[in-house]
mmCIF file of C-alpha atoms in Angstrom:
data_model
loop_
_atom_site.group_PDB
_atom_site.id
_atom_site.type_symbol
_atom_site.label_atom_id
_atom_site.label_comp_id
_atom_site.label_asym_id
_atom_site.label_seq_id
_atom_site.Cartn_x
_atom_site.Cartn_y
_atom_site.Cartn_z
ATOM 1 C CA UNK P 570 0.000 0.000 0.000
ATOM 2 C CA UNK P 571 1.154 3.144 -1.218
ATOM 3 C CA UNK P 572 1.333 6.104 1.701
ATOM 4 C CA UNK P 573 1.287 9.529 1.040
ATOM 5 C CA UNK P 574 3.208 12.564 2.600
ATOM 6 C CA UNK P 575 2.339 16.225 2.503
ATOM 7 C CA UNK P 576 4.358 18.683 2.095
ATOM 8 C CA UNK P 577 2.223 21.565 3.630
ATOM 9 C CA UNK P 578 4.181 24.217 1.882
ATOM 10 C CA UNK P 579 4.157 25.642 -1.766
ATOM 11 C CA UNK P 580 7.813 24.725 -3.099
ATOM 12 C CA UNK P 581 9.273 24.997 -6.327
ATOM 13 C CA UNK P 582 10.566 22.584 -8.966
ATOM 14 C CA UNK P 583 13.587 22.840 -7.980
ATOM 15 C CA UNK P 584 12.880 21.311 -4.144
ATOM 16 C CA UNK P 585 9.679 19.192 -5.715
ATOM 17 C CA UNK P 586 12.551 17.100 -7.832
ATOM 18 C CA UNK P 587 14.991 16.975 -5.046
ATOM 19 C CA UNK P 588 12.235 15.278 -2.636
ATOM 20 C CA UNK P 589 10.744 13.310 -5.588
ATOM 21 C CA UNK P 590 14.149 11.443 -6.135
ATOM 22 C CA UNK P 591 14.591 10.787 -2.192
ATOM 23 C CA UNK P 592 11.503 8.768 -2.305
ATOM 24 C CA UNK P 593 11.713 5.130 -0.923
ATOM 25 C CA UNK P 594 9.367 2.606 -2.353
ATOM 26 C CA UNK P 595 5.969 2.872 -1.121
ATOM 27 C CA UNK P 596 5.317 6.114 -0.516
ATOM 28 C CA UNK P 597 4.154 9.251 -2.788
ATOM 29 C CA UNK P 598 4.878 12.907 -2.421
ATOM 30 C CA UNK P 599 2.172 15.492 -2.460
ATOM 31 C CA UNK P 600 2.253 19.254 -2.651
ATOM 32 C CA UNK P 601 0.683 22.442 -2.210
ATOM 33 C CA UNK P 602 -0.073 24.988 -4.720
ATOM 34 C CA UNK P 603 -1.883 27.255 -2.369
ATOM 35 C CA UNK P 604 -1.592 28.238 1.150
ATOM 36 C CA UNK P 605 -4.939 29.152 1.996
ATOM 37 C CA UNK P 606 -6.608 27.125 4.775
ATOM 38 C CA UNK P 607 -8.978 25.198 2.510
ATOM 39 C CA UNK P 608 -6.471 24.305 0.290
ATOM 40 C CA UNK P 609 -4.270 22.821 2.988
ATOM 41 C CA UNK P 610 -7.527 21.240 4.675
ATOM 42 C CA UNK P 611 -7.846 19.501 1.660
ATOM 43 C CA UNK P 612 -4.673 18.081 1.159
ATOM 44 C CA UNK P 613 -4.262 17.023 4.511
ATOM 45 C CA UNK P 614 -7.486 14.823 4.422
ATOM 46 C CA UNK P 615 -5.541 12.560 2.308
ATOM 47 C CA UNK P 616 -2.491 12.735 3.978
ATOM 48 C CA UNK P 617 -0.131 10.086 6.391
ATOM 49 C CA UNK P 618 2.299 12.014 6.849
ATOM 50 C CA UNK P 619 2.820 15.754 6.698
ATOM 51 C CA UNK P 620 6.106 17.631 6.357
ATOM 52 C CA UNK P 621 5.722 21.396 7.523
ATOM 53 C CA UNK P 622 7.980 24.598 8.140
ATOM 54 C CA UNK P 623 7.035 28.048 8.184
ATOM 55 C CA UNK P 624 3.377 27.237 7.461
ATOM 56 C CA UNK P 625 2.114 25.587 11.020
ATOM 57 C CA UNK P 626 -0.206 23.138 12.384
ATOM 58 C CA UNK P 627 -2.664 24.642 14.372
ATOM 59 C CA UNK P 628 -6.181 22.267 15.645
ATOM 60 C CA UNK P 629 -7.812 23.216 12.831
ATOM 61 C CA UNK P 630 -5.512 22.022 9.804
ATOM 62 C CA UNK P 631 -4.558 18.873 12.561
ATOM 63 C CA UNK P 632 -8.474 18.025 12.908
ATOM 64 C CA UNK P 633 -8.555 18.010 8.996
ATOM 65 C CA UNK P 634 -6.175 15.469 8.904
ATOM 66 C CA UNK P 635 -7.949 11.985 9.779
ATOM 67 C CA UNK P 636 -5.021 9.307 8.616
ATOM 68 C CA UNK P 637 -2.139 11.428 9.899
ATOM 69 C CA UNK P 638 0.712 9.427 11.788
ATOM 70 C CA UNK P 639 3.615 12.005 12.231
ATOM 71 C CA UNK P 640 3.829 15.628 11.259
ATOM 72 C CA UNK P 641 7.347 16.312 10.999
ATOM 73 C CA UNK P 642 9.121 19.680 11.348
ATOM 74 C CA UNK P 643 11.864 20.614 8.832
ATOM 75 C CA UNK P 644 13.561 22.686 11.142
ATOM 76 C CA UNK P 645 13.760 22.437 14.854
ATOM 77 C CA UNK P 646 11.130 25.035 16.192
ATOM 78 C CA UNK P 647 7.613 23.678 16.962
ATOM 79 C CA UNK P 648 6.136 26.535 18.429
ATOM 80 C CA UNK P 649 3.798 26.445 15.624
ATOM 81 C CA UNK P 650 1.724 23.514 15.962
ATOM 82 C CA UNK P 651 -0.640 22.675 18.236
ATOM 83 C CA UNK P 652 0.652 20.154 20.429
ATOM 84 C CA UNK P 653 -1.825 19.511 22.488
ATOM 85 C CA UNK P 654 -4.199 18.413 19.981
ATOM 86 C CA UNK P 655 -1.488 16.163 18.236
ATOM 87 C CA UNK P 656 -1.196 14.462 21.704
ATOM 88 C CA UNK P 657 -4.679 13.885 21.923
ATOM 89 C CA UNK P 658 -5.098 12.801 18.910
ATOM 90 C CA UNK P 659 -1.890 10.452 18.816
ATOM 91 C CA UNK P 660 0.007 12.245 16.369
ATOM 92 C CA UNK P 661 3.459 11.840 16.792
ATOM 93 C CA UNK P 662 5.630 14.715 16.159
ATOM 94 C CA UNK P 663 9.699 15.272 15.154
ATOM 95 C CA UNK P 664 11.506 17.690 14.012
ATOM 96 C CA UNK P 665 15.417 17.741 12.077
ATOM 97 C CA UNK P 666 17.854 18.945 15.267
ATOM 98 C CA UNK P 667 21.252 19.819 13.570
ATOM 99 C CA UNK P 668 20.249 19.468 10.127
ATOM 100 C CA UNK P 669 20.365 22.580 9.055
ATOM 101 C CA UNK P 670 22.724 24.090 12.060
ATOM 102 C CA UNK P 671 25.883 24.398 9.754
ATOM 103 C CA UNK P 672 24.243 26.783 7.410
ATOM 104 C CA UNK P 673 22.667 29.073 10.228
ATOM 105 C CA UNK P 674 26.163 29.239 11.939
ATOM 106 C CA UNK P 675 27.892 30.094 8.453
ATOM 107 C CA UNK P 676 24.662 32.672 7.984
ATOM 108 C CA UNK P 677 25.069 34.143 11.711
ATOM 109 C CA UNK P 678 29.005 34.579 10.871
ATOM 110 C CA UNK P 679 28.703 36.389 7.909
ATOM 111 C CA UNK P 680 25.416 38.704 9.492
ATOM 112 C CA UNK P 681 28.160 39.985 12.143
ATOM 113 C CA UNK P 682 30.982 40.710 9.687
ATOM 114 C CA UNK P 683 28.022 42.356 7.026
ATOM 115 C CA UNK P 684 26.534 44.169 10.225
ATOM 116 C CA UNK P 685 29.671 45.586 11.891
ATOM 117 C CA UNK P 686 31.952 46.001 8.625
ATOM 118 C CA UNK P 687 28.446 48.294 6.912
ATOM 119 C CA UNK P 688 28.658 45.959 4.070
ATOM 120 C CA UNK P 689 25.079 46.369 2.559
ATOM 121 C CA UNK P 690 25.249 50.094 3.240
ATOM 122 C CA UNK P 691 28.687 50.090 1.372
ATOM 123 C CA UNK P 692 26.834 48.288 -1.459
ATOM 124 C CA UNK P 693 23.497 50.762 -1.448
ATOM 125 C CA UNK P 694 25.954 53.735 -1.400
ATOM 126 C CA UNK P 695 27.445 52.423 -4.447
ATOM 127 C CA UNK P 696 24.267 51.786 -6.630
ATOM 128 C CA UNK P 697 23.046 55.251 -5.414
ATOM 129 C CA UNK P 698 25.998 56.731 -7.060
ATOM 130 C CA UNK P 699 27.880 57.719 -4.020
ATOM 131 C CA UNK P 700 31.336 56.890 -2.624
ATOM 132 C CA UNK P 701 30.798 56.734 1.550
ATOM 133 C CA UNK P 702 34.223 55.317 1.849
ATOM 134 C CA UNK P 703 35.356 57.721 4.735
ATOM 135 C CA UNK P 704 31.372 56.993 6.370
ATOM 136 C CA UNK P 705 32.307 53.420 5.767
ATOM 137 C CA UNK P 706 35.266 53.686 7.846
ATOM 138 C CA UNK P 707 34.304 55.092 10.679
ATOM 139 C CA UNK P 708 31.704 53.151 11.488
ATOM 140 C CA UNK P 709 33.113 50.040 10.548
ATOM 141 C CA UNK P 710 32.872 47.682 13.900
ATOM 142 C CA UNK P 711 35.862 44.532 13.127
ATOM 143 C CA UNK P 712 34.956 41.087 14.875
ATOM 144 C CA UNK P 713 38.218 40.138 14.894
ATOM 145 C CA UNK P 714 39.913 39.626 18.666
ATOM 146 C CA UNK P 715 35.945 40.882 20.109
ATOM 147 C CA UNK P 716 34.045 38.774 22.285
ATOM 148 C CA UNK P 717 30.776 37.102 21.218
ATOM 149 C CA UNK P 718 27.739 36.032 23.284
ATOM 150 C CA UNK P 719 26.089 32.741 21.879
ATOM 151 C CA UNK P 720 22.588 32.481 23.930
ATOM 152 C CA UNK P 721 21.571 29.082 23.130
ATOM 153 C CA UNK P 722 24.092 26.417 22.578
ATOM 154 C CA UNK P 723 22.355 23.491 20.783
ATOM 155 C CA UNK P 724 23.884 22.693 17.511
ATOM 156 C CA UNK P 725 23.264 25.410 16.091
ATOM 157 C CA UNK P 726 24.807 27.633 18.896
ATOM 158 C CA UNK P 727 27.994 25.033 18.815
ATOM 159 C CA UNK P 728 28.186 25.583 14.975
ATOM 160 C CA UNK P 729 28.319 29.049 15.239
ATOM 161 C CA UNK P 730 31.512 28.763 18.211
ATOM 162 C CA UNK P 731 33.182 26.535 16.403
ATOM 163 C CA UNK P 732 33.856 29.187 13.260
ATOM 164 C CA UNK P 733 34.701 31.727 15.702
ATOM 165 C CA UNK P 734 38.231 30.977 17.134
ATOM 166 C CA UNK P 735 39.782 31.862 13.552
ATOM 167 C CA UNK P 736 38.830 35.348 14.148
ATOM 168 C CA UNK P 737 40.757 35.451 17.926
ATOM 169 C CA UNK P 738 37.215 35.613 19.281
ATOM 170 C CA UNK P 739 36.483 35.253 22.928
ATOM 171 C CA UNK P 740 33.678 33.274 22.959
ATOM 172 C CA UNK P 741 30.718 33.558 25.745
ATOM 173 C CA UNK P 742 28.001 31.190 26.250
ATOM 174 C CA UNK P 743 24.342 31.027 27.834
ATOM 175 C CA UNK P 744 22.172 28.098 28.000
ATOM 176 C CA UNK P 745 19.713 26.193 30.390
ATOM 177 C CA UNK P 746 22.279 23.723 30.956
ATOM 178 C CA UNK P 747 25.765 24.275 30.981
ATOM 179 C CA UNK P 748 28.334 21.902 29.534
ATOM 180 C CA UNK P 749 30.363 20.327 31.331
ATOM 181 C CA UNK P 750 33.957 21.933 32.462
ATOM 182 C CA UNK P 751 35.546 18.930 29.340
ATOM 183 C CA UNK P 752 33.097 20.075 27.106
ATOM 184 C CA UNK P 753 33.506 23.660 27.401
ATOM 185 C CA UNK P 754 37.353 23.775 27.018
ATOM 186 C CA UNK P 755 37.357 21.575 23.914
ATOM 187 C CA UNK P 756 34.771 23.975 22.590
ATOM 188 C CA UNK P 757 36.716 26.895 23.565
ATOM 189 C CA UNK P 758 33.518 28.724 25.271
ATOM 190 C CA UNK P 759 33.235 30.510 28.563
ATOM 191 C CA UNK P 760 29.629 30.202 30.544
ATOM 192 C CA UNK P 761 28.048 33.569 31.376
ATOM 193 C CA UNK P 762 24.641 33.855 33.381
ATOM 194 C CA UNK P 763 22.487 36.267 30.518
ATOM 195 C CA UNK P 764 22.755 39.640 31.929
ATOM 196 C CA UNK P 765 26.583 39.426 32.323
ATOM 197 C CA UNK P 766 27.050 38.349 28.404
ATOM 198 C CA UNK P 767 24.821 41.005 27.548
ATOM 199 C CA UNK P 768 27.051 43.025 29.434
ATOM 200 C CA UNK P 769 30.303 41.833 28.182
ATOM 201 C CA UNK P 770 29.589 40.951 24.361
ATOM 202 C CA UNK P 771 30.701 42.865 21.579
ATOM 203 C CA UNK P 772 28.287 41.008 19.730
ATOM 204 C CA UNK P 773 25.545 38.648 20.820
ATOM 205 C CA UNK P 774 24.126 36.244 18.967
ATOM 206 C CA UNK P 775 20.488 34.329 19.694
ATOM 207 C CA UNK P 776 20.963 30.849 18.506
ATOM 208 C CA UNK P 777 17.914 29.574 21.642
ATOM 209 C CA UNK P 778 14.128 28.000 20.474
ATOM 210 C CA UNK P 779 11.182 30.086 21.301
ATOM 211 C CA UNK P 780 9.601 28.545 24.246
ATOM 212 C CA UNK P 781 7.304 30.290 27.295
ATOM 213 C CA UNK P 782 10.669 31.098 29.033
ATOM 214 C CA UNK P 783 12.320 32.444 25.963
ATOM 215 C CA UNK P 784 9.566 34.368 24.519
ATOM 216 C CA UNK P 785 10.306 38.800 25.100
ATOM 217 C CA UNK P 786 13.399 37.373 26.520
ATOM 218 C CA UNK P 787 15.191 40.334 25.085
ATOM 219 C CA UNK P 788 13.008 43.671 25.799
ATOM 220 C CA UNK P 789 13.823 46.779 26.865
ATOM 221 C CA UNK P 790 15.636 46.216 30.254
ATOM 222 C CA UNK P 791 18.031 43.450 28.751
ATOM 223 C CA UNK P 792 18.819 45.754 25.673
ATOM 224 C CA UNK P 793 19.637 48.418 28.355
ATOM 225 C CA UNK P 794 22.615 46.631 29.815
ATOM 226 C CA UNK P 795 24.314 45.629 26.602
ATOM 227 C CA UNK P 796 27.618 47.288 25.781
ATOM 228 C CA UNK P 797 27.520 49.986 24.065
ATOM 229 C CA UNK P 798 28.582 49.781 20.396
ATOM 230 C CA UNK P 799 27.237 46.679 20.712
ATOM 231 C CA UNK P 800 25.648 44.216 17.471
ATOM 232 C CA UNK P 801 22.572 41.944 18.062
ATOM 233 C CA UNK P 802 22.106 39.419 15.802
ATOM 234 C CA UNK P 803 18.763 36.744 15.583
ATOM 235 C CA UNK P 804 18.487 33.892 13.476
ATOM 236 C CA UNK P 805 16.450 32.693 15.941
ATOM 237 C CA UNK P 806 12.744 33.380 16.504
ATOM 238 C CA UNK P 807 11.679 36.561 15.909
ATOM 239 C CA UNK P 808 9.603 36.370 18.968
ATOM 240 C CA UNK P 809 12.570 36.313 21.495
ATOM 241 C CA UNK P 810 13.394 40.111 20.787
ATOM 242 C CA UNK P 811 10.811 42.731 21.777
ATOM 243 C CA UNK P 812 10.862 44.771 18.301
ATOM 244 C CA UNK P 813 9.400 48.013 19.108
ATOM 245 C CA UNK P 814 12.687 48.040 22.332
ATOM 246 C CA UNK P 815 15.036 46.929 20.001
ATOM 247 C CA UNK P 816 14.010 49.860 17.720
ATOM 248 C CA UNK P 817 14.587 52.317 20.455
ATOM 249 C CA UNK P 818 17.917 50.483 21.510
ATOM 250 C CA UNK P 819 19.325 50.824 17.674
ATOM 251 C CA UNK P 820 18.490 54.935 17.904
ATOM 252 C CA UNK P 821 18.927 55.584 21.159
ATOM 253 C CA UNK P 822 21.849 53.712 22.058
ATOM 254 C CA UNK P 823 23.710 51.718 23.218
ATOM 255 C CA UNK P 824 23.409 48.922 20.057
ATOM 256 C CA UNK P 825 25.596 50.256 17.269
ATOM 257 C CA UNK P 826 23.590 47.688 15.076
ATOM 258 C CA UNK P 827 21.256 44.738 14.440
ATOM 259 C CA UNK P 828 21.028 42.095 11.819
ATOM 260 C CA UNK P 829 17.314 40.351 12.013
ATOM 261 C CA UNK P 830 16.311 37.187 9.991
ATOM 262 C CA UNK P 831 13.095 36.694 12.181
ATOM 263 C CA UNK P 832 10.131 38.333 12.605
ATOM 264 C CA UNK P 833 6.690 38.311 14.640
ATOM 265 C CA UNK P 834 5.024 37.928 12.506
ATOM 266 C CA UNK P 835 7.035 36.978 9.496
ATOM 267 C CA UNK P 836 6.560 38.257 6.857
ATOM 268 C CA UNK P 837 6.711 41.635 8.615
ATOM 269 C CA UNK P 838 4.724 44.629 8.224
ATOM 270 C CA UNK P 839 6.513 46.746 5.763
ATOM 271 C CA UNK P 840 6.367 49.376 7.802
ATOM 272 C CA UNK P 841 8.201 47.999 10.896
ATOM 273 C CA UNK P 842 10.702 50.349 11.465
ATOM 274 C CA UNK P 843 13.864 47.704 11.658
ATOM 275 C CA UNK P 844 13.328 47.372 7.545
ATOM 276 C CA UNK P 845 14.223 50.592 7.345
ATOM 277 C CA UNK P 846 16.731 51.603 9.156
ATOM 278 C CA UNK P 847 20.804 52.074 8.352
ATOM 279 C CA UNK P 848 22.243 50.247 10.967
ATOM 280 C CA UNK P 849 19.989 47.080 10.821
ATOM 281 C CA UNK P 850 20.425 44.108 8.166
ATOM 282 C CA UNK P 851 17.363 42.275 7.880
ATOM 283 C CA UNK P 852 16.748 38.853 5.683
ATOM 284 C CA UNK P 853 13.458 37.077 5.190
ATOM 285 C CA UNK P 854 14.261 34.269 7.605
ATOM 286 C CA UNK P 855 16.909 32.343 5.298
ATOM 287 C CA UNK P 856 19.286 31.535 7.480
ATOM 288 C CA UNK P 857 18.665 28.079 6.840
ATOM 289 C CA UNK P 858 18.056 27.718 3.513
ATOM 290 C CA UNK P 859 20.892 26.745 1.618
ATOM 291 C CA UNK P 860 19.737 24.882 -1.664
ATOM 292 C CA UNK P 861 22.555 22.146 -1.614
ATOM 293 C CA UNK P 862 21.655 21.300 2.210
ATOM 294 C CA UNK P 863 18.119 20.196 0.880
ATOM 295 C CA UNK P 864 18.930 16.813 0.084
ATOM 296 C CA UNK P 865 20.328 16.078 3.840
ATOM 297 C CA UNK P 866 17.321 17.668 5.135
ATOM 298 C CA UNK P 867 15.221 15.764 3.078
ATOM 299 C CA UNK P 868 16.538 12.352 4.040
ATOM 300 C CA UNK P 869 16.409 13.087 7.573
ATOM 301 C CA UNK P 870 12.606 13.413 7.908
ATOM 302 C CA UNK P 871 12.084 10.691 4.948
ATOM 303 C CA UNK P 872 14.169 8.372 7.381
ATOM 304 C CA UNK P 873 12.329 9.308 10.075
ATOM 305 C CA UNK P 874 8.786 9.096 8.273
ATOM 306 C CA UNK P 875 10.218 5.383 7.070
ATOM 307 C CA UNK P 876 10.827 4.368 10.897
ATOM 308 C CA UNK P 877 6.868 5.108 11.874
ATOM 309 C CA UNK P 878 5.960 3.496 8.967
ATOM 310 C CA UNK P 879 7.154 0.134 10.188
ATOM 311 C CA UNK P 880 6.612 0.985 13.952
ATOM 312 C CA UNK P 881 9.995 2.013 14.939
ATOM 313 C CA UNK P 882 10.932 4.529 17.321
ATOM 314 C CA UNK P 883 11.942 7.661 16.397
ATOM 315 C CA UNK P 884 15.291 8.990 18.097
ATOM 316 C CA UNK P 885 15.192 10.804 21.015
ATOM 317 C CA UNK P 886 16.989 14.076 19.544
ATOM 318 C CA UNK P 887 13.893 13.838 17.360
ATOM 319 C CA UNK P 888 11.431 13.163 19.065
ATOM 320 C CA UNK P 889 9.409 15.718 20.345
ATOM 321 C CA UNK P 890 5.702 13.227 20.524
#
């Protein structure tokens, strides 16, 4: 018998043909075209399995789903589906923990050298016809030999310290748990509760899942203590950050910049003020998606879609139901 997974989604060819030839025997691929909620609705009545990312699971798209086994997260966030209705309705849920952790690090890297080296606005002065070379200069921030704040060190949080000792980076960390002293020194990070790596960081750098702790985590009074001449940079959630305080932190002081690649709500309103300022970089959350990483992430949830299928466990780093 032939089972069928959804990708909840609208993708392009491109992605359609690299999932298409991952396919193990047995099972069939279908897609979106539209991502209104009666288009999904009916798509997932039809549907074993469902594959989702930036479009979410809440009860209502879960309740039109009568066959569905595992909804699987391509990413590692599941703040957007309703667990509490896949529990109750036996649905188990994973996600893809580290699978897409080396090209957020490589994306966070190059967001502080763009942010504190003015790269885009070295590139918009250009096509405007204008040659800010000496405006470049001076407020060009190095992070060579600075100290960086990771706040969150899951793989994506170890990615990103692992790139940064090339640069003669100190490195600070925050997390729920600490590693242990081994761990730490073979990492080459130093543990710092949150307020004194805000305090100490030249640049920090959210890397943490959005969760009831985490959520406004940085707001006004955190922004306050941060060093001044300091860079912020999310590739994140955008929910951790309090926009409207990191607004007044970037013109007011003391950030010297910010480089966002997540939003509440995404896609922002294109009148939020961080799209338009000269100090901020912002990306449409693509930290993550690197086209020749799509294969790896498409064999991870295909391998783990194959193990419910013939009533294996899924891993623990997976498993999140």
């Amino acid at each position: 018998m032939t089972e069928t997974i959804l990708i909840l989604q609208p993708i392009g060819a491109e992605l359609r043909d690299i999932i298409t030839a991952e396919l193990p025997p047995g099972f069939v691929a279908s897609f979106t075209e539209s991502d209104e909620p009666a288009a999904l609705k009916a798509k997932l009545a039809d549907a074993d399995y469902v594959v989702f990312w930036d479009i979410g699971l809440p009860a209502d798209l879960l309740h039109a789903a009568p066959r569905l086994k595992l909804a699987h997260k391509w990413g590692v966030g599941v703040e957007n589906i309703d667990i509490d209705v896949a529990r109750a309705r036996s649905i188990q849920v994973a996600r893809t923990p580290g699978g897409n952790a080396i090209p957020v690090a490589e994306f966070a890297v190059g967001l502080m050298i763009a942010t504190g080296r003015r790269i885009v606005t070295a590139h918009n002065s250009m096509v405007e016809g204008r040659w800010a070379k000496n405006d470049i200069w001076r407020r060009s921030i190095m992070l060579s030999g600075k100290t960086v704040g990771i706040v969150g060190l899951g793989a994506i949080g170890k990615e990103v310290a692992k790139r940064l000792p090339g640069f003669g980076c100190t490195v600070l960390y925050n997390t729920r748990t600490p590693l242990s002293a081994a761990e730490a020194a073979a990492l080459g990070v130093t543990y710092r509760s949150l307020e004194a790596l805000l305090a100490e960081a030249d640049f920090v750098c959210l890397c943490c899942p959005l969760t009831a702790e985490t959520r406004g985590m940085i707001a006004a009074p955190q922004l306050a203590t941060m060093k001044p001449g300091s860079i912020l940079v999310n590739v994140a959630r955008g929910g951790i950050v309090v926009e409207a305080d990191l607004v007044a932190a970037l013109r007011d002081g003391p950030l010297a910049g910010a480089a966002i690649d997540v939003f509440e709500p995404e896609p922002p309103d294109p009148a939020n003020p961080l799209l338009h300022m000269d100090n901020v970089i912002v990306t449409p959350h693509c930290a993550s998606t690197a086209f020749e990483n799509s294969a790896t992430g498409v064999r991870h949830w295909l391998a783990n879609i194959g193990r419910v299928a013939r009533g294996e466990a899924l891993p623990v780093t997976d498993r999140v139901l």
